[in-house]
Amino acid sequence: MTGLVSRRNLLVGGGSLLLAGCDRVSSSPTVRETLSWGERASRSAQRWLIGDRQALASEFTRADLSPVFRVNGSTHVTAADYMRHAANGFADWTLAVDGLVAQPLSLSLGALRAAPSRTQITRHDCVEGWSAIAEWTGVPLGLLLRRAGLSTRARYIVFHCADSLAGKPYYESIDLVDAFHPQTILAYAMNRAPLPIGHGAPLRLRVERQLGYKHAKYVMRIEAVESLSGLHGGKGGFWEDAHDYQWYAGI
Ligand SMILES: Nc1nc2c(c(=O)[nH]1)N[C@H]1C(S)=C(S)[C@@H](COP(=O)(O)O)O[C@H]1N2
Ligand SMILES: [Mo]
């Protein structure tokens, strides 16, 4: 991160030096055109260095799928309600979408599977230093938020999970740029099979421009909020509250 910032500063510095040196000749139309092209190029280089929040994460092919994809964090859920749903194949489980929305939703797994879907083969990067590639299929989060009629007051989307770690419920949150990013999906399938319990059945978040801990598993409820301060420890996520992990974990 600091590497990027300092490279950007170097670039910006270099650019202004160059422009200062050319000021004297900028009355010539040809030179003026060259400069404006240069400025455009420099702006897009900056955008590349800073990172474009809308850009897509790399996608891979089936030949790239990892033979082993580690199960990390919670491997299962012991909450009675969840165990009952799991025993029943999540047949009468529903996802709640509420908070700052015009129309709260309650969606069965069948309804989610029947909605328009996106399939993507992406690399998961855990902060602990391992990565793995898998194919994910799910409903674009933006589609559900549009269906629920997101309020203009909403600034964050919170994912409430069924599991707890060290007695604290797992939760995560993202902003609206990531919520409406085309690769942000609620996945119900992994490698073309129903999402296994270890990987977050029946539904987990894929937010491909961020690190692994943001990809909430066992998502039970999605809440639109104006502020994160009233939730749990106030830092927007389990790891953010517990260990000061960064809330924005961009990769
Ligand atoms: N509900 C919940 N979501 C979670 C976790 C967890 O413990 N509980 N662990 C996170 C971390 S640190 C990672 S790396 C990934 C692991 O996903 P996987 O088990 O499919 O590899 O899930 C993330 N989402
Ligand atoms: Mo992780």
PDB file of N, CA and C in Angstrom, residues 69-74 122-133 170 204 206-208 210-215 217 239 245 249-251:
ATOM      1  N   PHE A  69      -9.065 -26.338  -1.883  1.00  0.00           N
ATOM      2  CA  PHE A  69      -9.418 -24.978  -1.441  1.00  0.00           C
ATOM      3  C   PHE A  69      -9.637 -25.083   0.056  1.00  0.00           C
ATOM      4  N   ARG A  70      -8.762 -24.456   0.793  1.00  0.00           N
ATOM      5  CA  ARG A  70      -8.797 -24.556   2.248  1.00  0.00           C
ATOM      6  C   ARG A  70     -10.112 -24.031   2.831  1.00  0.00           C
ATOM      7  N   VAL A  71     -10.556 -24.661   3.908  1.00  0.00           N
ATOM      8  CA  VAL A  71     -11.673 -24.126   4.691  1.00  0.00           C
ATOM      9  C   VAL A  71     -11.040 -23.321   5.815  1.00  0.00           C
ATOM     10  N   ASN A  72     -11.415 -22.069   5.951  1.00  0.00           N
ATOM     11  CA  ASN A  72     -10.746 -21.214   6.928  1.00  0.00           C
ATOM     12  C   ASN A  72     -11.734 -20.497   7.837  1.00  0.00           C
ATOM     13  N   GLY A  73     -11.276 -20.141   9.031  1.00  0.00           N
ATOM     14  CA  GLY A  73     -12.173 -19.522  10.009  1.00  0.00           C
ATOM     15  C   GLY A  73     -13.158 -20.578  10.472  1.00  0.00           C
ATOM     16  N   SER A  74     -14.429 -20.202  10.563  1.00  0.00           N
ATOM     17  CA  SER A  74     -15.434 -21.189  10.966  1.00  0.00           C
ATOM     18  C   SER A  74     -15.527 -22.279   9.910  1.00  0.00           C
ATOM     19  N   THR A 122     -12.395 -17.059  -9.773  1.00  0.00           N
ATOM     20  CA  THR A 122     -11.572 -16.004  -9.189  1.00  0.00           C
ATOM     21  C   THR A 122     -10.606 -16.577  -8.161  1.00  0.00           C
ATOM     22  N   ARG A 123      -9.653 -15.750  -7.790  1.00  0.00           N
ATOM     23  CA  ARG A 123      -8.676 -16.163  -6.774  1.00  0.00           C
ATOM     24  C   ARG A 123      -9.001 -15.515  -5.430  1.00  0.00           C
ATOM     25  N   HIS A 124      -9.099 -16.351  -4.425  1.00  0.00           N
ATOM     26  CA  HIS A 124      -9.349 -15.902  -3.059  1.00  0.00           C
ATOM     27  C   HIS A 124      -7.997 -15.701  -2.388  1.00  0.00           C
ATOM     28  N   ASP A 125      -7.783 -14.532  -1.821  1.00  0.00           N
ATOM     29  CA  ASP A 125      -6.516 -14.241  -1.141  1.00  0.00           C
ATOM     30  C   ASP A 125      -6.767 -13.999   0.332  1.00  0.00           C
ATOM     31  N   CYS A 126      -6.263 -14.901   1.163  1.00  0.00           N
ATOM     32  CA  CYS A 126      -6.412 -14.733   2.617  1.00  0.00           C
ATOM     33  C   CYS A 126      -5.233 -13.940   3.147  1.00  0.00           C
ATOM     34  N   VAL A 127      -5.511 -13.094   4.122  1.00  0.00           N
ATOM     35  CA  VAL A 127      -4.502 -12.242   4.740  1.00  0.00           C
ATOM     36  C   VAL A 127      -3.404 -13.088   5.404  1.00  0.00           C
ATOM     37  N   GLU A 128      -3.736 -14.358   5.714  1.00  0.00           N
ATOM     38  CA  GLU A 128      -2.742 -15.231   6.357  1.00  0.00           C
ATOM     39  C   GLU A 128      -1.702 -15.745   5.356  1.00  0.00           C
ATOM     40  N   GLY A 129      -1.897 -15.439   4.065  1.00  0.00           N
ATOM     41  CA  GLY A 129      -0.854 -15.760   3.103  1.00  0.00           C
ATOM     42  C   GLY A 129      -1.106 -16.961   2.207  1.00  0.00           C
ATOM     43  N   TRP A 130      -2.353 -17.390   2.086  1.00  0.00           N
ATOM     44  CA  TRP A 130      -2.642 -18.452   1.109  1.00  0.00           C
ATOM     45  C   TRP A 130      -3.694 -17.954   0.127  1.00  0.00           C
ATOM     46  N   SER A 131      -3.692 -18.560  -1.066  1.00  0.00           N
ATOM     47  CA  SER A 131      -4.660 -18.203  -2.105  1.00  0.00           C
ATOM     48  C   SER A 131      -5.212 -19.474  -2.724  1.00  0.00           C
ATOM     49  N   ALA A 132      -6.396 -19.387  -3.293  1.00  0.00           N
ATOM     50  CA  ALA A 132      -6.965 -20.536  -4.000  1.00  0.00           C
ATOM     51  C   ALA A 132      -7.973 -20.033  -5.021  1.00  0.00           C
ATOM     52  N   ILE A 133      -8.067 -20.779  -6.125  1.00  0.00           N
ATOM     53  CA  ILE A 133      -8.962 -20.397  -7.218  1.00  0.00           C
ATOM     54  C   ILE A 133     -10.162 -21.341  -7.244  1.00  0.00           C
ATOM     55  N   TYR A 170     -19.998 -13.369  13.808  1.00  0.00           N
ATOM     56  CA  TYR A 170     -19.246 -12.919  12.632  1.00  0.00           C
ATOM     57  C   TYR A 170     -20.144 -11.989  11.837  1.00  0.00           C
ATOM     58  N   ARG A 204     -22.815 -17.378   0.675  1.00  0.00           N
ATOM     59  CA  ARG A 204     -21.674 -16.589   1.144  1.00  0.00           C
ATOM     60  C   ARG A 204     -21.396 -15.463   0.162  1.00  0.00           C
ATOM     61  N   ARG A 206     -19.115 -13.098  -2.133  1.00  0.00           N
ATOM     62  CA  ARG A 206     -17.868 -12.981  -2.887  1.00  0.00           C
ATOM     63  C   ARG A 206     -17.715 -11.505  -3.248  1.00  0.00           C
ATOM     64  N   VAL A 207     -16.687 -10.901  -2.724  1.00  0.00           N
ATOM     65  CA  VAL A 207     -16.436  -9.479  -2.996  1.00  0.00           C
ATOM     66  C   VAL A 207     -14.982  -9.425  -3.484  1.00  0.00           C
ATOM     67  N   GLU A 208     -14.834  -9.675  -4.790  1.00  0.00           N
ATOM     68  CA  GLU A 208     -13.566 -10.118  -5.362  1.00  0.00           C
ATOM     69  C   GLU A 208     -12.428  -9.109  -5.298  1.00  0.00           C
ATOM     70  N   GLN A 210     -11.548  -7.574  -2.670  1.00  0.00           N
ATOM     71  CA  GLN A 210     -11.057  -7.459  -1.291  1.00  0.00           C
ATOM     72  C   GLN A 210     -10.541  -8.799  -0.755  1.00  0.00           C
ATOM     73  N   LEU A 211      -9.793  -8.724   0.333  1.00  0.00           N
ATOM     74  CA  LEU A 211      -9.194  -9.908   0.961  1.00  0.00           C
ATOM     75  C   LEU A 211     -10.247 -10.857   1.540  1.00  0.00           C
ATOM     76  N   GLY A 212      -9.795 -12.085   1.811  1.00  0.00           N
ATOM     77  CA  GLY A 212     -10.653 -13.189   2.231  1.00  0.00           C
ATOM     78  C   GLY A 212     -11.585 -12.919   3.394  1.00  0.00           C
ATOM     79  N   TYR A 213     -11.129 -12.192   4.401  1.00  0.00           N
ATOM     80  CA  TYR A 213     -11.976 -12.051   5.594  1.00  0.00           C
ATOM     81  C   TYR A 213     -13.233 -11.235   5.342  1.00  0.00           C
ATOM     82  N   LYS A 214     -13.263 -10.467   4.206  1.00  0.00           N
ATOM     83  CA  LYS A 214     -14.471  -9.708   3.871  1.00  0.00           C
ATOM     84  C   LYS A 214     -15.556 -10.605   3.265  1.00  0.00           C
ATOM     85  N   HIS A 215     -15.170 -11.815   2.809  1.00  0.00           N
ATOM     86  CA  HIS A 215     -16.094 -12.701   2.089  1.00  0.00           C
ATOM     87  C   HIS A 215     -16.948 -13.500   3.073  1.00  0.00           C
ATOM     88  N   LYS A 217     -19.169 -15.786   5.148  1.00  0.00           N
ATOM     89  CA  LYS A 217     -19.821 -17.083   4.918  1.00  0.00           C
ATOM     90  C   LYS A 217     -21.094 -17.124   5.774  1.00  0.00           C
ATOM     91  N   TRP A 239     -13.265  -9.059  12.309  1.00  0.00           N
ATOM     92  CA  TRP A 239     -11.813  -8.921  12.449  1.00  0.00           C
ATOM     93  C   TRP A 239     -11.407  -7.479  12.671  1.00  0.00           C
ATOM     94  N   TYR A 245      -8.131  -5.236  11.995  1.00  0.00           N
ATOM     95  CA  TYR A 245      -7.920  -5.423  10.565  1.00  0.00           C
ATOM     96  C   TYR A 245      -8.519  -4.215   9.856  1.00  0.00           C
ATOM     97  N   ALA A 249     -10.242  -3.706   2.664  1.00  0.00           N
ATOM     98  CA  ALA A 249      -9.140  -4.647   2.456  1.00  0.00           C
ATOM     99  C   ALA A 249      -8.939  -4.879   0.960  1.00  0.00           C
ATOM    100  N   GLY A 250      -8.733  -3.795   0.227  1.00  0.00           N
ATOM    101  CA  GLY A 250      -8.629  -3.868  -1.244  1.00  0.00           C
ATOM    102  C   GLY A 250      -7.402  -4.639  -1.709  1.00  0.00           C
ATOM    103  N   ILE A 251      -7.576  -5.379  -2.813  1.00  0.00           N
ATOM    104  CA  ILE A 251      -6.433  -6.077  -3.413  1.00  0.00           C
ATOM    105  C   ILE A 251      -6.378  -5.760  -4.898  1.00  0.00           C
TER     106      ILE A 251
END
